[in-house]
Amino acid sequence: MIDHLSRAVISDPEQNLAIEQKESDHILPDSKMTPLRFRKRTLHETKIRTHSTLTENVLSHKLQFDGRIMSRNGRDACRELIGFFFTHNQSLTIYEYRQFGKNRTIVLPFIQKSIYSHQCGRRKGKQYRLGDFYVGATLTFLSSDHASLPESIKENTFLKLRITHIDQIALDSLKTASMDQEDDIVIQETNDRLVFKAIQDVLKEKLHKRGVRILTGLGKYFQQLDKEGNGLLDKADFKEALKVFHLEVSEKDFESAWLILDDNGNGKADYGEFKRGIIGEMNEHRKSYVRKAFMKLDFNKTGSVPITNIRKCYCAKKHSQVISGHSTEEEIKSSFLETLKFACSKSDEVSYGEFEDYYEGLSIEIIDDEDFVTILRTPWGI
């Protein structure tokens, strides 16, 4: 629960409401949102002094969402974020949910409450509105605008957040009252998705057979090319990568995709965005379990896990091949570690990005969500 000192420091009534929501409602990625009438209401029962003319009723017109940072840095990728979008003035605020020790948890400001605009993509320069908030949506911010961000995040020009969970009841209610209309940008974005889907469909069969090897190999290949460490590569690098990994894409399809990816027109694109566009990515339900498994392994929150720790924690006892008697636990464990090591730039540790690449590749080979979740939960005990 949030300590009383943290409550005292925050005088903005909107931030108070945000903290109240988080304090009474810590939603895990795989849990269900409950109707507001069933939730514990703590601060609503107290008197909040405010010099603002905004009433609690106006401030209650807000949408709560959970999010994650899109990053290969393990410490950043595993940060737990909660945000609120206020419809009365189209502003938003985001907090980081931080745990200290076993029993003490607090919420710290991450993105200060203000009105923000998209920094990338078709909506660049457009102010955020209700229609921009849904599970799987990406929110972009200029890192330089937020001095309090961790240094590892400020190294990148943009901070990109992915919405992982949303208060669907509130969203449906707010949408009913909203005048948010579709526009030309929505049509353009739909066309962009169709361009990527066409490429993904062409590559699907090859990826289905060799998903893990290709995804882990690509991740390692891109890291080696990224001499500046900013995640950006040029057009020729991506063309060469497709050739190296035998991922045949027609010139027309590649050029169509490149026009979307190079949205700044500077001849470079983020290789994470390239992989997500050309190959696709697992859904947020699956991703939540990947993050959960890594967080369990990375108990020191360094962003990397020693191979020795993975060997100790990985349990193959309930693996189907062990149960059937076709393989021993040690054989399954050794096979897993060998494949994982192939993805690693260092021989003695695994970064979050490399861990994610492995399961991103495995996800391509598994159709059913629950089968994928079982494959993650069983060996890691999550």
Coordinates of C-alpha atoms in Angstrom, one line a residue:
M1 CA 0.0 0.0 0.0
I2 CA 1.1 3.6 -0.6
D3 CA 2.6 5.2 2.6
H4 CA 1.1 8.3 4.2
L5 CA 4.2 10.4 3.3
S6 CA 3.6 9.7 -0.4
R7 CA 0.0 10.8 0.0
A8 CA 1.0 14.0 1.7
V9 CA 3.4 15.1 -1.0
I10 CA 0.9 15.0 -3.8
S11 CA -1.5 18.0 -3.6
D12 CA -3.0 17.9 -7.1
P13 CA -6.5 16.4 -6.7
E14 CA -6.1 14.6 -10.1
Q15 CA -3.0 12.9 -8.8
N16 CA -4.7 12.0 -5.6
L17 CA -7.4 10.3 -7.6
A18 CA -4.8 8.5 -9.6
I19 CA -3.0 7.3 -6.5
E20 CA -6.3 6.3 -4.9
Q21 CA -7.1 4.2 -8.0
K22 CA -3.7 2.5 -7.9
E23 CA -3.8 1.9 -4.2
S24 CA -7.1 0.2 -4.3
D25 CA -6.7 -1.5 -7.6
H26 CA -3.3 -3.1 -8.4
I27 CA -4.2 -5.0 -11.5
L28 CA -1.9 -7.8 -12.5
P29 CA -1.4 -8.2 -16.3
D30 CA -3.5 -11.4 -16.4
S31 CA -6.3 -10.4 -14.0
K32 CA -9.7 -9.0 -14.9
M33 CA -10.8 -5.4 -14.4
T34 CA -13.7 -5.2 -11.9
P35 CA -16.7 -2.8 -12.0
L36 CA -16.0 0.4 -10.2
R37 CA -18.9 -0.2 -7.8
F38 CA -17.1 -3.3 -6.4
R39 CA -13.8 -1.5 -5.8
K40 CA -12.7 -0.2 -2.4
R41 CA -12.9 3.5 -2.3
T42 CA -10.6 5.1 0.2
L43 CA -9.9 8.7 -0.7
H44 CA -13.4 9.4 -2.0
E45 CA -14.5 9.1 1.6
T46 CA -12.2 11.9 2.7
K47 CA -12.3 15.6 2.0
I48 CA -9.8 16.7 -0.6
R49 CA -9.0 20.4 -0.5
T50 CA -8.4 22.0 -3.8
H51 CA -8.1 25.5 -5.2
S52 CA -9.2 24.2 -8.6
T53 CA -12.7 24.6 -9.9
L54 CA -12.6 21.0 -11.1
T55 CA -15.0 18.8 -9.3
E56 CA -14.6 15.1 -8.4
N57 CA -17.3 14.3 -10.9
V58 CA -15.3 15.9 -13.7
L59 CA -12.1 14.3 -12.6
S60 CA -13.8 10.9 -12.5
H61 CA -14.2 11.0 -16.3
K62 CA -10.9 9.3 -16.7
L63 CA -9.6 6.1 -18.3
Q64 CA -7.1 3.9 -16.4
F65 CA -4.6 1.8 -18.2
D66 CA -1.5 -0.3 -17.5
G67 CA 1.6 -0.1 -19.6
R68 CA 5.1 -1.2 -20.2
I69 CA 8.2 0.4 -21.8
M70 CA 9.1 -0.9 -25.2
S71 CA 12.8 -1.6 -24.6
R72 CA 15.4 -4.3 -24.8
N73 CA 16.8 -3.0 -21.5
G74 CA 15.6 -5.4 -18.9
R75 CA 15.3 -2.9 -16.1
D76 CA 13.1 -0.6 -18.2
A77 CA 11.1 -3.3 -19.9
C78 CA 10.0 -4.7 -16.6
R79 CA 8.9 -1.4 -15.0
E80 CA 5.2 -1.6 -14.0
L81 CA 3.3 1.5 -15.2
I82 CA -0.2 2.8 -14.6
G83 CA -1.7 5.7 -16.4
F84 CA -4.8 7.9 -16.5
F85 CA -6.3 9.8 -19.5
F86 CA -8.7 12.6 -18.5
T87 CA -11.4 13.3 -21.0
H88 CA -12.3 16.8 -19.7
N89 CA -9.1 18.3 -21.1
Q90 CA -7.5 15.4 -23.0
S91 CA -4.5 15.3 -20.6
L92 CA -2.8 12.2 -19.3
T93 CA -0.4 11.2 -16.5
I94 CA 1.6 8.1 -15.8
Y95 CA 3.0 6.6 -12.6
E96 CA 5.5 3.8 -11.9
Y97 CA 4.5 1.2 -9.5
R98 CA 7.6 0.5 -7.4
Q99 CA 8.1 -2.2 -4.7
F100 CA 10.6 -1.7 -1.8
G101 CA 11.3 -4.9 0.1
K102 CA 8.6 -7.5 0.4
N103 CA 5.8 -5.4 1.8
R104 CA 6.2 -1.8 0.9
T105 CA 4.9 -0.5 -2.4
I106 CA 4.5 3.1 -3.6
V107 CA 3.5 4.9 -6.8
L108 CA 6.0 7.4 -8.2
P109 CA 5.3 10.0 -10.9
F110 CA 6.7 8.9 -14.2
I111 CA 5.1 11.2 -16.8
Q112 CA 3.8 14.4 -15.3
K113 CA 0.2 15.3 -16.0
S114 CA -0.1 17.4 -19.1
I115 CA -1.5 17.4 -22.7
Y116 CA 0.7 15.4 -25.0
S117 CA 0.9 14.6 -28.7
H118 CA 2.1 11.7 -30.7
Q119 CA 5.8 11.9 -31.5
C120 CA 6.0 9.1 -34.2
G121 CA 3.9 7.5 -36.9
R122 CA 0.9 8.7 -38.9
R123 CA -0.4 10.7 -35.9
K124 CA 2.8 12.6 -35.3
G125 CA 2.0 16.0 -33.9
K126 CA -1.6 15.1 -33.2
Q127 CA -2.9 15.5 -29.6
Y128 CA -3.8 12.2 -27.8
R129 CA -7.5 11.5 -27.6
L130 CA -9.7 8.8 -26.3
G131 CA -9.5 6.7 -29.5
D132 CA -5.7 6.3 -29.0
F133 CA -6.2 4.2 -25.9
Y134 CA -6.6 0.4 -26.4
V135 CA -4.7 -2.8 -25.5
G136 CA -1.7 -2.9 -27.9
A137 CA -1.6 0.9 -28.6
T138 CA 1.7 2.6 -28.5
L139 CA 2.2 6.0 -26.8
T140 CA 5.3 8.0 -27.7
F141 CA 6.9 10.9 -25.8
L142 CA 10.1 12.9 -26.3
S143 CA 12.5 11.7 -23.7
S144 CA 14.1 15.2 -23.5
D145 CA 10.8 16.6 -22.2
H146 CA 11.0 14.6 -19.1
A147 CA 14.0 15.4 -17.0
S148 CA 13.2 12.9 -14.2
L149 CA 13.3 9.8 -16.5
P150 CA 16.0 7.2 -15.8
E151 CA 19.2 7.8 -17.7
S152 CA 18.8 4.5 -19.6
I153 CA 15.5 5.8 -21.1
K154 CA 16.9 9.3 -21.8
E155 CA 19.6 7.8 -24.0
N156 CA 16.9 7.3 -26.6
T157 CA 15.2 10.1 -28.4
F158 CA 11.7 8.7 -27.9
L159 CA 10.1 6.9 -24.9
K160 CA 7.7 4.4 -26.3
L161 CA 5.0 2.8 -24.1
R162 CA 2.7 -0.1 -24.9
I163 CA -0.7 -0.3 -23.3
T164 CA -1.1 -3.8 -21.8
H165 CA -4.4 -3.5 -20.0
I166 CA -7.3 -1.1 -19.9
D167 CA -10.4 -0.4 -17.9
Q168 CA -12.8 -1.6 -20.6
I169 CA -15.9 -0.7 -18.6
A170 CA -14.8 3.0 -18.3
L171 CA -13.6 3.0 -21.9
D172 CA -17.0 1.9 -23.2
S173 CA -18.8 4.4 -21.0
L174 CA -16.5 7.3 -22.1
K175 CA -16.8 6.3 -25.8
T176 CA -20.6 6.6 -25.6
A177 CA -20.2 10.2 -24.5
S178 CA -17.3 11.0 -26.8
M179 CA -17.5 12.7 -30.2
D180 CA -14.3 11.0 -31.3
Q181 CA -14.7 10.3 -35.0
E182 CA -12.6 8.4 -37.5
D183 CA -10.5 10.4 -39.9
D184 CA -8.1 9.9 -42.8
I185 CA -5.3 8.9 -40.4
V186 CA -7.3 5.9 -39.2
I187 CA -7.6 4.8 -42.9
Q188 CA -3.8 5.2 -43.4
E189 CA -3.0 3.2 -40.3
T190 CA -5.3 0.4 -41.5
N191 CA -3.5 0.4 -44.8
D192 CA -0.2 0.3 -43.0
R193 CA -1.3 -2.8 -41.0
L194 CA -2.4 -4.5 -44.3
V195 CA 1.1 -3.9 -45.8
F196 CA 2.8 -5.6 -42.8
K197 CA 0.2 -8.4 -42.7
A198 CA 0.8 -9.2 -46.3
I199 CA 4.6 -9.6 -45.6
Q200 CA 4.0 -11.6 -42.4
D201 CA 1.7 -14.0 -44.3
V202 CA 4.4 -14.6 -46.9
L203 CA 7.0 -15.3 -44.2
K204 CA 4.6 -17.3 -41.9
E205 CA 5.5 -20.8 -43.0
K206 CA 9.3 -20.3 -42.8
L207 CA 9.0 -18.7 -39.4
H208 CA 6.6 -21.3 -38.1
K209 CA 9.3 -24.0 -38.7
R210 CA 12.4 -21.9 -37.5
G211 CA 10.9 -19.1 -35.4
V212 CA 13.2 -19.4 -32.4
R213 CA 16.4 -19.6 -34.5
I214 CA 15.4 -16.8 -36.8
L215 CA 14.2 -14.4 -34.1
T216 CA 17.2 -14.9 -31.8
G217 CA 19.6 -14.7 -34.7
L218 CA 18.1 -11.5 -36.0
G219 CA 18.2 -9.9 -32.6
K220 CA 21.9 -10.8 -32.2
Y221 CA 22.7 -9.7 -35.8
F222 CA 21.0 -6.3 -35.4
Q223 CA 22.8 -5.7 -32.1
Q224 CA 26.2 -6.3 -33.8
L225 CA 25.3 -3.9 -36.6
D226 CA 24.1 -1.2 -34.1
K227 CA 27.6 0.3 -33.4
E228 CA 26.1 3.5 -32.0
G229 CA 23.8 1.6 -29.6
N230 CA 20.7 3.8 -30.5
G231 CA 18.6 1.0 -32.0
L232 CA 18.7 2.6 -35.5
L233 CA 19.9 1.0 -38.7
D234 CA 19.7 2.0 -42.4
K235 CA 17.8 0.5 -45.3
A236 CA 20.7 -1.5 -46.6
D237 CA 21.2 -3.2 -43.2
F238 CA 17.6 -4.4 -43.2
K239 CA 17.8 -5.7 -46.8
E240 CA 21.0 -7.6 -46.0
A241 CA 19.5 -9.0 -42.8
L242 CA 16.5 -10.5 -44.8
K243 CA 18.9 -12.0 -47.2
V244 CA 21.2 -13.5 -44.5
F245 CA 18.2 -15.2 -42.8
H246 CA 16.6 -16.3 -46.1
L247 CA 13.5 -14.2 -45.5
E248 CA 12.4 -13.4 -49.1
V249 CA 10.3 -10.3 -49.4
S250 CA 9.5 -8.7 -52.8
E251 CA 11.1 -5.4 -53.6
K252 CA 7.6 -3.8 -53.8
D253 CA 6.6 -5.1 -50.4
F254 CA 9.9 -4.0 -48.9
E255 CA 9.6 -0.5 -50.3
S256 CA 6.0 -0.2 -49.0
A257 CA 7.1 -1.3 -45.6
W258 CA 10.1 1.0 -45.6
L259 CA 7.9 4.1 -46.3
I260 CA 6.0 3.3 -43.1
L261 CA 9.1 2.5 -41.0
D262 CA 11.2 5.5 -42.1
D263 CA 8.6 8.0 -40.8
N264 CA 11.2 10.7 -40.2
G265 CA 12.5 10.4 -43.7
N266 CA 16.1 10.2 -42.5
G267 CA 16.9 6.8 -44.1
K268 CA 17.0 5.0 -40.7
A269 CA 14.5 2.9 -38.7
D270 CA 14.4 1.3 -35.3
Y271 CA 15.2 -2.4 -35.7
G272 CA 12.7 -3.3 -33.0
E273 CA 10.0 -1.6 -35.1
F274 CA 11.3 -3.4 -38.2
K275 CA 11.0 -6.8 -36.5
R276 CA 7.5 -6.1 -35.2
G277 CA 6.4 -4.9 -38.6
I278 CA 7.9 -7.5 -40.9
I279 CA 7.6 -10.5 -38.6
G280 CA 4.9 -9.5 -36.1
E281 CA 4.9 -9.9 -32.3
M282 CA 3.2 -11.9 -29.6
N283 CA 0.1 -10.4 -28.0
E284 CA 0.2 -8.6 -24.7
H285 CA -1.3 -11.6 -22.8
R286 CA 1.7 -13.7 -23.8
K287 CA 4.2 -10.9 -23.3
S288 CA 3.0 -10.4 -19.7
Y289 CA 4.1 -14.0 -18.9
V290 CA 7.5 -13.5 -20.6
R291 CA 8.1 -10.4 -18.4
K292 CA 6.9 -12.2 -15.3
A293 CA 9.3 -15.1 -15.9
F294 CA 12.2 -12.7 -16.5
M295 CA 11.4 -10.6 -13.4
K296 CA 11.4 -13.8 -11.3
L297 CA 14.9 -14.7 -12.6
D298 CA 16.2 -11.1 -12.4
F299 CA 15.7 -10.7 -8.7
N300 CA 18.4 -8.1 -8.4
K301 CA 16.7 -6.0 -11.2
T302 CA 19.9 -5.6 -13.2
G303 CA 18.3 -6.3 -16.6
S304 CA 20.5 -9.4 -17.2
V305 CA 20.5 -12.9 -15.7
P306 CA 23.5 -15.2 -15.3
I307 CA 23.3 -18.5 -17.3
T308 CA 24.0 -20.3 -14.0
N309 CA 20.8 -18.8 -12.4
I310 CA 18.8 -19.9 -15.4
R311 CA 20.2 -23.4 -15.2
K312 CA 19.3 -23.5 -11.5
C313 CA 15.7 -22.2 -11.9
Y314 CA 14.7 -24.0 -15.1
C315 CA 12.7 -27.1 -14.2
A316 CA 12.1 -29.7 -16.9
K317 CA 10.4 -32.3 -14.7
K318 CA 6.9 -31.7 -16.2
H319 CA 8.1 -31.4 -19.9
S320 CA 6.1 -33.6 -22.1
Q321 CA 9.1 -35.5 -23.4
V322 CA 10.4 -36.2 -19.9
I323 CA 6.9 -37.5 -18.8
S324 CA 6.8 -39.7 -21.9
G325 CA 10.3 -41.0 -21.2
H326 CA 11.8 -39.9 -24.5
S327 CA 14.2 -37.5 -22.8
T328 CA 15.7 -36.8 -19.4
E329 CA 15.4 -33.6 -17.5
E330 CA 19.0 -32.8 -18.1
E331 CA 18.7 -33.3 -21.8
I332 CA 15.7 -30.9 -22.1
K333 CA 17.5 -28.4 -19.9
S334 CA 20.7 -28.6 -21.9
S335 CA 18.8 -28.3 -25.2
F336 CA 17.0 -25.2 -23.9
L337 CA 20.2 -23.5 -22.6
E338 CA 22.1 -24.3 -25.9
T339 CA 19.4 -22.6 -28.0
L340 CA 19.2 -19.6 -25.5
K341 CA 23.0 -19.2 -25.6
F342 CA 22.9 -18.9 -29.4
A343 CA 20.9 -15.7 -28.9
C344 CA 23.3 -14.2 -26.4
S345 CA 26.1 -11.7 -27.1
K346 CA 27.8 -12.7 -23.8
S347 CA 28.5 -16.3 -23.0
D348 CA 27.7 -16.2 -19.3
E349 CA 24.5 -14.1 -19.2
V350 CA 21.1 -13.5 -20.9
S351 CA 19.7 -10.0 -21.3
Y352 CA 16.0 -9.3 -21.3
G353 CA 16.0 -8.5 -25.1
E354 CA 17.6 -11.9 -25.8
F355 CA 15.2 -13.7 -23.4
E356 CA 12.3 -12.0 -25.2
D357 CA 13.6 -12.9 -28.6
Y358 CA 13.6 -16.6 -27.7
Y359 CA 10.0 -16.6 -26.6
E360 CA 9.0 -14.3 -29.5
G361 CA 10.3 -17.0 -31.8
L362 CA 8.6 -19.7 -29.8
S363 CA 5.3 -17.8 -29.9
I364 CA 5.2 -17.9 -33.7
E365 CA 5.3 -21.7 -33.5
I366 CA 2.4 -22.0 -31.0
I367 CA -1.1 -21.1 -32.0
D368 CA -3.1 -21.4 -28.7
D369 CA -2.5 -18.7 -26.1
E370 CA -3.0 -21.0 -23.2
D371 CA -0.5 -23.6 -24.6
F372 CA 2.1 -20.8 -24.8
V373 CA 1.3 -19.7 -21.2
T374 CA 1.6 -23.3 -20.0
I375 CA 5.0 -23.6 -21.7
L376 CA 6.2 -20.5 -19.8
R377 CA 4.6 -21.3 -16.4
T378 CA 5.7 -24.9 -16.1
P379 CA 9.5 -24.6 -16.2
W380 CA 9.6 -21.2 -14.4
G381 CA 7.0 -21.8 -11.7
I382 CA 5.1 -18.6 -12.4

